[in-house]
PDB file of C-alpha atoms in Angstrom:
ATOM      1  CA  MET A  56       2.224 162.276 139.195  1.00  0.00           C
ATOM      2  CA  ASN A  57       4.419 160.679 136.693  1.00  0.00           C
ATOM      3  CA  GLU A  58       5.529 162.824 133.960  1.00  0.00           C
ATOM      4  CA  PRO A  59       6.783 161.207 130.821  1.00  0.00           C
ATOM      5  CA  SER A  60      10.530 161.310 130.545  1.00  0.00           C
ATOM      6  CA  ARG A  61      12.103 163.092 127.707  1.00  0.00           C
ATOM      7  CA  VAL A  62      15.258 162.346 125.842  1.00  0.00           C
ATOM      8  CA  THR A  63      17.428 165.368 125.616  1.00  0.00           C
ATOM      9  CA  TYR A  64      20.245 163.760 123.653  1.00  0.00           C
ATOM     10  CA  SER A  65      20.481 163.960 119.965  1.00  0.00           C
ATOM     11  CA  LEU A  66      20.422 160.795 117.915  1.00  0.00           C
ATOM     12  CA  GLU A  67      23.934 161.376 116.663  1.00  0.00           C
ATOM     13  CA  GLU A  68      25.241 161.624 120.159  1.00  0.00           C
ATOM     14  CA  MET A  69      23.489 158.469 121.191  1.00  0.00           C
ATOM     15  CA  PHE A  70      24.740 156.548 118.199  1.00  0.00           C
ATOM     16  CA  SER A  71      28.285 157.751 118.737  1.00  0.00           C
ATOM     17  CA  ARG A  72      28.144 156.692 122.386  1.00  0.00           C
ATOM     18  CA  LEU A  73      26.750 153.338 121.335  1.00  0.00           C
ATOM     19  CA  GLU A  74      29.521 152.964 118.780  1.00  0.00           C
ATOM     20  CA  GLN A  75      32.132 153.794 121.424  1.00  0.00           C
ATOM     21  CA  LYS A  76      30.676 151.256 123.802  1.00  0.00           C
ATOM     22  CA  ILE A  77      30.528 148.630 121.066  1.00  0.00           C
ATOM     23  CA  ASP A  78      34.145 149.440 120.150  1.00  0.00           C
ATOM     24  CA  LYS A  79      35.218 149.090 123.789  1.00  0.00           C
ATOM     25  CA  LEU A  80      33.394 145.784 124.094  1.00  0.00           C
ATOM     26  CA  GLU A  81      34.911 144.585 120.856  1.00  0.00           C
ATOM     27  CA  ASN A  82      38.408 145.535 122.078  1.00  0.00           C
ATOM     28  CA  LYS A  83      37.825 143.772 125.364  1.00  0.00           C
ATOM     29  CA  LEU A  84      36.542 140.718 123.549  1.00  0.00           C
ATOM     30  CA  ASP A  85      39.547 140.764 121.203  1.00  0.00           C
ATOM     31  CA  THR A  86      42.005 140.967 124.097  1.00  0.00           C
ATOM     32  CA  LYS A  87      40.262 138.136 125.939  1.00  0.00           C
ATOM     33  CA  ILE A  88      40.242 136.000 122.824  1.00  0.00           C
ATOM     34  CA  ASP A  89      43.941 136.774 122.286  1.00  0.00           C
ATOM     35  CA  THR A  90      44.861 135.841 125.856  1.00  0.00           C
ATOM     36  CA  LEU A  91      42.827 132.635 125.653  1.00  0.00           C
ATOM     37  CA  GLU A  92      44.444 131.809 122.338  1.00  0.00           C
ATOM     38  CA  ASN A  93      47.898 132.413 123.818  1.00  0.00           C
ATOM     39  CA  LYS A  94      47.102 130.231 126.820  1.00  0.00           C
ATOM     40  CA  LEU A  95      45.794 127.496 124.556  1.00  0.00           C
ATOM     41  CA  ASP A  96      48.904 127.720 122.380  1.00  0.00           C
ATOM     42  CA  THR A  97      51.215 127.431 125.387  1.00  0.00           C
ATOM     43  CA  LYS A  98      49.273 124.469 126.728  1.00  0.00           C
ATOM     44  CA  ILE A  99      49.392 122.762 123.362  1.00  0.00           C
ATOM     45  CA  ASP A 100      53.135 123.444 123.153  1.00  0.00           C
ATOM     46  CA  THR A 101      53.765 121.981 126.595  1.00  0.00           C
ATOM     47  CA  LEU A 102      51.671 118.935 125.748  1.00  0.00           C
ATOM     48  CA  GLU A 103      53.592 118.473 122.505  1.00  0.00           C
ATOM     49  CA  ASN A 104      56.892 118.734 124.405  1.00  0.00           C
ATOM     50  CA  LYS A 105      55.733 116.182 126.961  1.00  0.00           C
ATOM     51  CA  LEU A 106      54.561 113.890 124.194  1.00  0.00           C
ATOM     52  CA  GLU A 107      57.900 114.181 122.396  1.00  0.00           C
ATOM     53  CA  ASN A 108      59.791 113.476 125.640  1.00  0.00           C
ATOM     54  CA  ASN A 109      57.629 110.447 126.350  1.00  0.00           C
ATOM     55  CA  GLN A 110      58.104 109.228 122.805  1.00  0.00           C
ATOM     56  CA  LYS A 111      61.884 109.601 123.151  1.00  0.00           C
ATOM     57  CA  GLU A 112      61.818 107.658 126.421  1.00  0.00           C
ATOM     58  CA  VAL A 113      59.747 104.892 124.859  1.00  0.00           C
ATOM     59  CA  ASN A 114      62.108 104.744 121.878  1.00  0.00           C
ATOM     60  CA  GLN A 115      65.126 104.547 124.203  1.00  0.00           C
ATOM     61  CA  LYS A 116      63.523 101.747 126.195  1.00  0.00           C
ATOM     62  CA  LEU A 117      62.671  99.904 122.999  1.00  0.00           C
ATOM     63  CA  ASP A 118      66.250 100.294 121.804  1.00  0.00           C
ATOM     64  CA  LYS A 119      67.557  98.900 125.099  1.00  0.00           C
ATOM     65  CA  GLN A 120      65.169  95.972 124.922  1.00  0.00           C
ATOM     66  CA  SER A 121      66.158  95.328 121.316  1.00  0.00           C
ATOM     67  CA  GLU A 122      69.801  95.218 122.375  1.00  0.00           C
ATOM     68  CA  GLU A 123      68.984  92.871 125.235  1.00  0.00           C
ATOM     69  CA  ILE A 124      67.011  90.614 122.901  1.00  0.00           C
ATOM     70  CA  ALA A 125      69.926  90.590 120.463  1.00  0.00           C
ATOM     71  CA  THR A 126      72.353  89.571 123.217  1.00  0.00           C
ATOM     72  CA  ILE A 127      69.933  86.878 124.406  1.00  0.00           C
ATOM     73  CA  LYS A 128      69.631  85.544 120.858  1.00  0.00           C
ATOM     74  CA  ALA A 129      73.407  85.524 120.486  1.00  0.00           C
ATOM     75  CA  THR A 130      73.765  83.678 123.786  1.00  0.00           C
ATOM     76  CA  LEU A 131      71.143  81.122 122.771  1.00  0.00           C
ATOM     77  CA  GLN A 132      72.841  80.566 119.436  1.00  0.00           C
ATOM     78  CA  ALA A 133      76.173  80.070 121.190  1.00  0.00           C
ATOM     79  CA  GLN A 134      74.601  77.623 123.625  1.00  0.00           C
ATOM     80  CA  GLN A 135      72.747  75.775 120.886  1.00  0.00           C
ATOM     81  CA  GLN A 136      75.947  73.972 119.915  1.00  0.00           C
ATOM     82  CA  LEU A 137      76.490  72.994 123.529  1.00  0.00           C
ATOM     83  CA  ILE A 138      72.938  71.760 123.838  1.00  0.00           C
ATOM     84  CA  GLN A 139      73.385  69.583 120.780  1.00  0.00           C
ATOM     85  CA  LYS A 140      76.459  67.985 122.403  1.00  0.00           C
ATOM     86  CA  ILE A 141      74.564  66.917 125.533  1.00  0.00           C
ATOM     87  CA  PRO A 142      73.483  63.487 124.197  1.00  0.00           C
ATOM     88  CA  ASP A 143      77.083  62.698 123.162  1.00  0.00           C
ATOM     89  CA  LEU A 144      78.349  63.773 126.575  1.00  0.00           C
ATOM     90  CA  ALA A 145      75.730  61.644 128.313  1.00  0.00           C
ATOM     91  CA  GLU A 146      76.815  58.643 126.274  1.00  0.00           C
ATOM     92  CA  LYS A 147      80.475  59.253 127.109  1.00  0.00           C
ATOM     93  CA  VAL A 148      79.665  59.598 130.810  1.00  0.00           C
ATOM     94  CA  GLY A 149      77.838  56.287 130.594  1.00  0.00           C
ATOM     95  CA  GLU A 150      80.884  54.716 128.989  1.00  0.00           C
ATOM     96  CA  LEU A 151      83.087  56.144 131.743  1.00  0.00           C
ATOM     97  CA  LYS A 152      80.820  54.635 134.356  1.00  0.00           C
ATOM     98  CA  ASN A 153      81.188  51.256 132.647  1.00  0.00           C
ATOM     99  CA  TRP A 154      85.000  51.592 132.593  1.00  0.00           C
ATOM    100  CA  ARG A 155      84.987  52.611 136.220  1.00  0.00           C
ATOM    101  CA  GLN A 156      82.993  49.530 137.102  1.00  0.00           C
ATOM    102  CA  ILE A 157      85.398  47.364 135.081  1.00  0.00           C
ATOM    103  CA  VAL A 158      88.392  48.947 136.845  1.00  0.00           C
ATOM    104  CA  ILE A 159      86.795  48.434 140.269  1.00  0.00           C
ATOM    105  CA  ILE A 160      86.086  44.789 139.472  1.00  0.00           C
ATOM    106  CA  ALA A 161      89.643  44.271 138.192  1.00  0.00           C
ATOM    107  CA  LEU A 162      91.147  45.918 141.298  1.00  0.00           C
ATOM    108  CA  THR A 163      88.924  43.855 143.582  1.00  0.00           C
ATOM    109  CA  ALA A 164      89.923  40.649 141.803  1.00  0.00           C
ATOM    110  CA  THR A 165      93.627  41.546 141.968  1.00  0.00           C
ATOM    111  CA  ILE A 166      93.452  42.434 145.646  1.00  0.00           C
ATOM    112  CA  SER A 167      91.497  39.289 146.557  1.00  0.00           C
ATOM    113  CA  ALA A 168      93.913  37.123 144.555  1.00  0.00           C
ATOM    114  CA  SER A 169      96.872  38.734 146.318  1.00  0.00           C
ATOM    115  CA  ILE A 170      95.321  38.174 149.730  1.00  0.00           C
ATOM    116  CA  THR A 171      94.560  34.552 148.863  1.00  0.00           C
ATOM    117  CA  TRP A 172      98.131  34.031 147.637  1.00  0.00           C
ATOM    118  CA  LEU A 173      99.482  35.478 150.895  1.00  0.00           C
ATOM    119  CA  ILE A 174      97.190  33.265 152.960  1.00  0.00           C
ATOM    120  CA  ARG A 175      98.358  30.092 151.115  1.00  0.00           C
ATOM    121  CA  GLY A 176     101.924  30.785 151.992  1.00  0.00           C
ATOM    122  CA  GLY A 177     103.213  33.065 149.319  1.00  0.00           C
ATOM    123  CA  ASN A 178     104.726  30.549 146.902  1.00  0.00           C
ATOM    124  CA  LEU A 179     103.670  29.639 143.464  1.00  0.00           C
ATOM    125  CA  LYS A 180     103.508  25.898 144.043  1.00  0.00           C
ATOM    126  CA  PRO A 181     100.032  24.399 144.423  1.00  0.00           C
TER     127      PRO A 181
END
């Protein structure tokens, strides 16, 4: 029925074939590792480039904001003197209102005196 199978190859031949197969597998493995390493390197390079670009953008935005803050500070310092003058200006406006009231009262008195003088006949005798 079943006869035992016999090996007709010599051991040297078998070992050499095994060595060739191992060498082929090793070469294939080396090439795959090399391609994966190259892909990983390119991905890392692209990520580094993106990171550098993002960092440059952030630095530019920070520089712009620093400039804006500096201009705002300069504006506030320039306006600080004006803000300190507000109480003096309010006092002067109050004084002007008082003078305006005095002038209105004086004009009203002068006009009413003139009208009364005209009504009495226009002479200076009582």
